[in-house]
CSV table of C-alpha atoms in Angstrom, one decimal:
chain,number,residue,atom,x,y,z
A,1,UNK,CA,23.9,4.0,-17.5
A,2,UNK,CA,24.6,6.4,-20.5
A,3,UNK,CA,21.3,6.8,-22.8
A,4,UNK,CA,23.3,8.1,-25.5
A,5,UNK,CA,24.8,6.7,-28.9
A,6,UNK,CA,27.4,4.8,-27.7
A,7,UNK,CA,30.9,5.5,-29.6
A,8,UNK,CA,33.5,4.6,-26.9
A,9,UNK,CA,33.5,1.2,-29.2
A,10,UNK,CA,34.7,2.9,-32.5
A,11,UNK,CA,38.1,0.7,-32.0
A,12,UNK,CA,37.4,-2.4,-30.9
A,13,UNK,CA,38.7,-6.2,-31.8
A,14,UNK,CA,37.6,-7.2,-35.3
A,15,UNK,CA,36.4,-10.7,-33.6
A,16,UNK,CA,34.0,-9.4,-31.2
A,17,UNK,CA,30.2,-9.6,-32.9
A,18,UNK,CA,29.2,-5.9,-33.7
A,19,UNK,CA,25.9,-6.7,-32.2
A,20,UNK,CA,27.6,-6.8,-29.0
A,21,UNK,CA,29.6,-3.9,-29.2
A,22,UNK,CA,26.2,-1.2,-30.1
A,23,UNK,CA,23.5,-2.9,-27.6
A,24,UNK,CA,23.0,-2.2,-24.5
A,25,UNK,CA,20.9,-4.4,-22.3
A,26,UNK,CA,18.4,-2.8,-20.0
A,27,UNK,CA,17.6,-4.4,-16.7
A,28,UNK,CA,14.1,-5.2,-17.7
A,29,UNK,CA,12.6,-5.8,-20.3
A,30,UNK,CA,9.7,-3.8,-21.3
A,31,UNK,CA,6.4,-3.5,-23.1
A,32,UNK,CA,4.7,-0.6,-24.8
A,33,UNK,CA,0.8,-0.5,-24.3
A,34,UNK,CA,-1.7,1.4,-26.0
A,35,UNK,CA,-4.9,1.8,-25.1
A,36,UNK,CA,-7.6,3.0,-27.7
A,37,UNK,CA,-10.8,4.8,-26.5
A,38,UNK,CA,-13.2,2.8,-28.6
A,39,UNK,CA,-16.8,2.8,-27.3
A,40,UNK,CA,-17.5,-0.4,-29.0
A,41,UNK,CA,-15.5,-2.8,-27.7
A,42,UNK,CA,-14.7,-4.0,-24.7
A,43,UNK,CA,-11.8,-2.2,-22.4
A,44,UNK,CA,-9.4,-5.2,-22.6
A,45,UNK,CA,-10.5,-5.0,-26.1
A,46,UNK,CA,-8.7,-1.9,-26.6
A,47,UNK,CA,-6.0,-2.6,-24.5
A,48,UNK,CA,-3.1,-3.5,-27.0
A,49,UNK,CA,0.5,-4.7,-26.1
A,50,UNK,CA,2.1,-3.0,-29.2
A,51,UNK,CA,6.3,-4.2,-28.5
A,52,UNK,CA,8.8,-5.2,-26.1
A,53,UNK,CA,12.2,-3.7,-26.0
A,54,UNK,CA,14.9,-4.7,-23.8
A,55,UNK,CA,18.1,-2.2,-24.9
A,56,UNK,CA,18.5,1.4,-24.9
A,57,UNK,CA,18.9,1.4,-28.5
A,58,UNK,CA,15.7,-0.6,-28.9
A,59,UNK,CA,14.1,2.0,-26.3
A,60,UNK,CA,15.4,5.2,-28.4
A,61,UNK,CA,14.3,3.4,-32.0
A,62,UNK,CA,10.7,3.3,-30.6
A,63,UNK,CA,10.1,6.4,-29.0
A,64,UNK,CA,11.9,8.5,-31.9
A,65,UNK,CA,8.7,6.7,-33.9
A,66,UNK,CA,6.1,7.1,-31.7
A,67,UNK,CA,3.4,9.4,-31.7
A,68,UNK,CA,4.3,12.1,-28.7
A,69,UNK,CA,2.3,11.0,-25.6
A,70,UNK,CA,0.3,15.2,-26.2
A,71,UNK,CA,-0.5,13.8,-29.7
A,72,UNK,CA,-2.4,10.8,-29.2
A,73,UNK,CA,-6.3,11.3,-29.3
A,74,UNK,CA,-8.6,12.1,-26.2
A,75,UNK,CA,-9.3,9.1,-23.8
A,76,UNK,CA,-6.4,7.3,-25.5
A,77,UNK,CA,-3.4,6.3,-22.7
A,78,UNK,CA,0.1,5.2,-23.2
A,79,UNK,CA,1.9,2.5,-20.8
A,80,UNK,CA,5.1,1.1,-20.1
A,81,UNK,CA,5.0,-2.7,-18.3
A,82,UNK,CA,7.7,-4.4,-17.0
A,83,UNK,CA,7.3,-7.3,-19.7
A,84,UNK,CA,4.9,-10.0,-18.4
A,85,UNK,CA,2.7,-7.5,-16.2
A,86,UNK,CA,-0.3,-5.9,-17.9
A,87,UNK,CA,-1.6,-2.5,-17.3
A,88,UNK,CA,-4.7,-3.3,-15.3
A,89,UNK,CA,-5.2,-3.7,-12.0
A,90,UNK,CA,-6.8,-7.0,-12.1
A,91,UNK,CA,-3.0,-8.6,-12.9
A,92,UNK,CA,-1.4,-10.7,-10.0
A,93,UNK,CA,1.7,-8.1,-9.8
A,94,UNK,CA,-0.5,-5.2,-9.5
A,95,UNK,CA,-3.3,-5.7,-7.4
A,96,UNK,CA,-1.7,-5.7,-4.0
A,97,UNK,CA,-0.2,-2.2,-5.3
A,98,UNK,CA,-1.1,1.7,-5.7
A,99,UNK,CA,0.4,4.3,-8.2
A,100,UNK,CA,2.1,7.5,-7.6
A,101,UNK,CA,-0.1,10.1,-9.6
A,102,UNK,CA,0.4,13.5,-11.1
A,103,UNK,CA,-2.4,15.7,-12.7
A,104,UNK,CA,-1.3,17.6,-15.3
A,105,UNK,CA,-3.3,20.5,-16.1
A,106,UNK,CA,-4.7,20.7,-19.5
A,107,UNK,CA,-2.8,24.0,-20.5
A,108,UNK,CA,0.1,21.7,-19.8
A,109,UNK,CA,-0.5,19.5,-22.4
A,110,UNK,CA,1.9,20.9,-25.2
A,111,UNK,CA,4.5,22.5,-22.6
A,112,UNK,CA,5.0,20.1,-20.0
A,113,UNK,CA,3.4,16.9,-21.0
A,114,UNK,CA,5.6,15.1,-22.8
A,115,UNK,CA,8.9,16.1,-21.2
A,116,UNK,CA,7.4,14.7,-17.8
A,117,UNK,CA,6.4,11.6,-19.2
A,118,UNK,CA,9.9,10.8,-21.1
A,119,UNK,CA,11.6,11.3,-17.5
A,120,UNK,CA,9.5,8.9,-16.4
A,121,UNK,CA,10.2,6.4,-19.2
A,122,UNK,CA,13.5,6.6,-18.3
A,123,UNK,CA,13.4,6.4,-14.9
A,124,UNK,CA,11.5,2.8,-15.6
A,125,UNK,CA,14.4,1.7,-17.9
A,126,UNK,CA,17.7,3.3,-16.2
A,127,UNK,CA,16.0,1.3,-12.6
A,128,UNK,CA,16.4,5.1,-11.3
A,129,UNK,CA,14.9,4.1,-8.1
A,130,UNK,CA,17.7,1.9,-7.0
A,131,UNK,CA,17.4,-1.1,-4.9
A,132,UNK,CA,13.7,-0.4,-5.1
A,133,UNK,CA,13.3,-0.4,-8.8
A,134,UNK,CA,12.0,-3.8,-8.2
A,135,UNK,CA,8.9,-2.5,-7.1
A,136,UNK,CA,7.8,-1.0,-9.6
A,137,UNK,CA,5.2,-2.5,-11.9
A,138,UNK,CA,5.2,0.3,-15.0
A,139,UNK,CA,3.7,3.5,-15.8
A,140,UNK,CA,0.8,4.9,-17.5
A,141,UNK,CA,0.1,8.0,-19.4
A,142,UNK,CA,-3.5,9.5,-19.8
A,143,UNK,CA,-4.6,12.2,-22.3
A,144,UNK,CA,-8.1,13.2,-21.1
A,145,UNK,CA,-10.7,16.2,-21.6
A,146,UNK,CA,-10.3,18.0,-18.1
A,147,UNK,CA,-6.6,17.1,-17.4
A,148,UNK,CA,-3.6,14.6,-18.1
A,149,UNK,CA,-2.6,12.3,-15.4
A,150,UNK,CA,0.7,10.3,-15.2
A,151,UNK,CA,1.1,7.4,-12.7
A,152,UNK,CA,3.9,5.2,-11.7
A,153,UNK,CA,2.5,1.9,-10.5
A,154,UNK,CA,4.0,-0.2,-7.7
A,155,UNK,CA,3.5,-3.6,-6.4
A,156,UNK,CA,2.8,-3.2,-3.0
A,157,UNK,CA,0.7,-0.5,-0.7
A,158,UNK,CA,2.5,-1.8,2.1
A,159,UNK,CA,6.3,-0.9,1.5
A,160,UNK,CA,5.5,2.2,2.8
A,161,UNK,CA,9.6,2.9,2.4
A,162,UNK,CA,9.9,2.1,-1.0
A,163,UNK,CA,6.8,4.0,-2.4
A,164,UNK,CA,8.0,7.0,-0.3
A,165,UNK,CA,11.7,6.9,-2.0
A,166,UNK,CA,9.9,6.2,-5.6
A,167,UNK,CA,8.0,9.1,-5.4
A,168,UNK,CA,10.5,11.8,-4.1
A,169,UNK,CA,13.0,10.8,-7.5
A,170,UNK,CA,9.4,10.7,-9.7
A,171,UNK,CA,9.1,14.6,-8.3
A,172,UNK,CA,12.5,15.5,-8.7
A,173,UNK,CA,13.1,13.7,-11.8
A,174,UNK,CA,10.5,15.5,-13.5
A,175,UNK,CA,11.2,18.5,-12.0
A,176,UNK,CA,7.6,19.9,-11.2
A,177,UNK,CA,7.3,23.4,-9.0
A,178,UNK,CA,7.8,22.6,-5.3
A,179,UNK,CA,4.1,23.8,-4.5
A,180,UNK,CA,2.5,21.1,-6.6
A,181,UNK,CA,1.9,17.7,-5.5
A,182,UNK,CA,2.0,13.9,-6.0
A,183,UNK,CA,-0.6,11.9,-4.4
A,184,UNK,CA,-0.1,8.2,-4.1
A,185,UNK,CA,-3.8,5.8,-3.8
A,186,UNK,CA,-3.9,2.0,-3.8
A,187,UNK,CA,-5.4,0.3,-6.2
A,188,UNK,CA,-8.1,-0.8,-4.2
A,189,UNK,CA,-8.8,2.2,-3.4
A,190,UNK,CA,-9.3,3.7,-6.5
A,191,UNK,CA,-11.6,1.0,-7.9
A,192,UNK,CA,-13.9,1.7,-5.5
A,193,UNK,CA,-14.1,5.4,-5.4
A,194,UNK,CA,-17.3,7.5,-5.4
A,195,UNK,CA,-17.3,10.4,-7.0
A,196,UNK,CA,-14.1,11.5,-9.1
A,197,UNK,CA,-11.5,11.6,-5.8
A,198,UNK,CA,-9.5,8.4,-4.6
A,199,UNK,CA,-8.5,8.0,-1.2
A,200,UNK,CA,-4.8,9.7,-0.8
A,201,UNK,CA,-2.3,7.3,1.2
A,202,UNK,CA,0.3,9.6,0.7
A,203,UNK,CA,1.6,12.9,-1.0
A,204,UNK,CA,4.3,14.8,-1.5
């Protein structure tokens, strides 16, 4: 699937709704989340579902307007859902899952950052991961104090063959040096880590 303007429709039939002709539907649809770091509410308080898009125009419109992801505030994280699936782990699709995770150091942040996560918006929307695309849940985007983190989310720890193809395209999609690492950790996991480290499943 192209992700550019289309113009290979410049000359066609008069009768055929313009509409048509410009749009092009994505697999998926999807929803943008934002989630706002405000100490006095409550975390699904702060958890807002901002739009669903389900072309590539649609996809281009938004992120062209949004805030880059190395702009938003401190504690603040960005995340793309297939629609009907919220960005939590408590949600039906996600809990049985894990996430493929990438620290990004904070030097990174205006470099690296927001070229990394783009790939991985469009690896969501262009169903980069072939005929396990349907795996995947979403991704999320984390601007934090010691260190950005990006993580893919999939539905289920045990399709150990899916997870491993989804997260050799994530690392060669976003092109990161050979030497650092992915590490993927089930949700389960993760919620009840001590300490600041996750139990790693797998990396690569």
């Amino acid at each position: 699937m192209s992700f550019e303007d289309p113009e290979q429709f410049e000359n066609a039939p008069e009768d055929v709704d313009p509409e048509l002709l410009i749009k092009h539907p994505l697999q998926n649809m999807w929803s943008l989340w934002f989630y706002r770091n405000d100490r006095s509410k409550s975390w699904e308080e702060n958890l807002m579902e901002i739009i669903t898009i389900d072309t590539v125009e649609d996809f281009w419109s938004l992120y062209n307007h949004l805030e880059v992801v190395s702009k938003i505030p401190i504690g603040c994280d960005y995340a793309l859902f297939k629609h009907g699936i919220k960005p939590m782990w408590e949600d039906s699709r996600n809990k049985k899952g894990g996430r493929w995770l990438l620290n990004v150091q904070k030097s990174q942040r205006n470099t690296d950052l927001n070229n990394y996560w783009l790939e991985v918006l469009l690896c969501l929307i262009g169903e980069a991961f072939k005929e396990h695309s349907e795996e995947i849940c979403g991704a999320v985007a984390q601007i934090r104090n010691k260190g950005d983190k990006i993580a893919v989310w999939t539905a289920d720890v045990k399709n150990q063959e899916a997870i491993m193809v989804i997260g050799r395209i994530m690392k060669d999609r976003i092109n990161i040096h050979p030497r650092n690492t992915i590490a993927y950790e089930a949700h389960a996991d993760t919620q009840v880590k001590t300490g600041s480290v996750a139990k790693c499943k797998y990396t690569l």
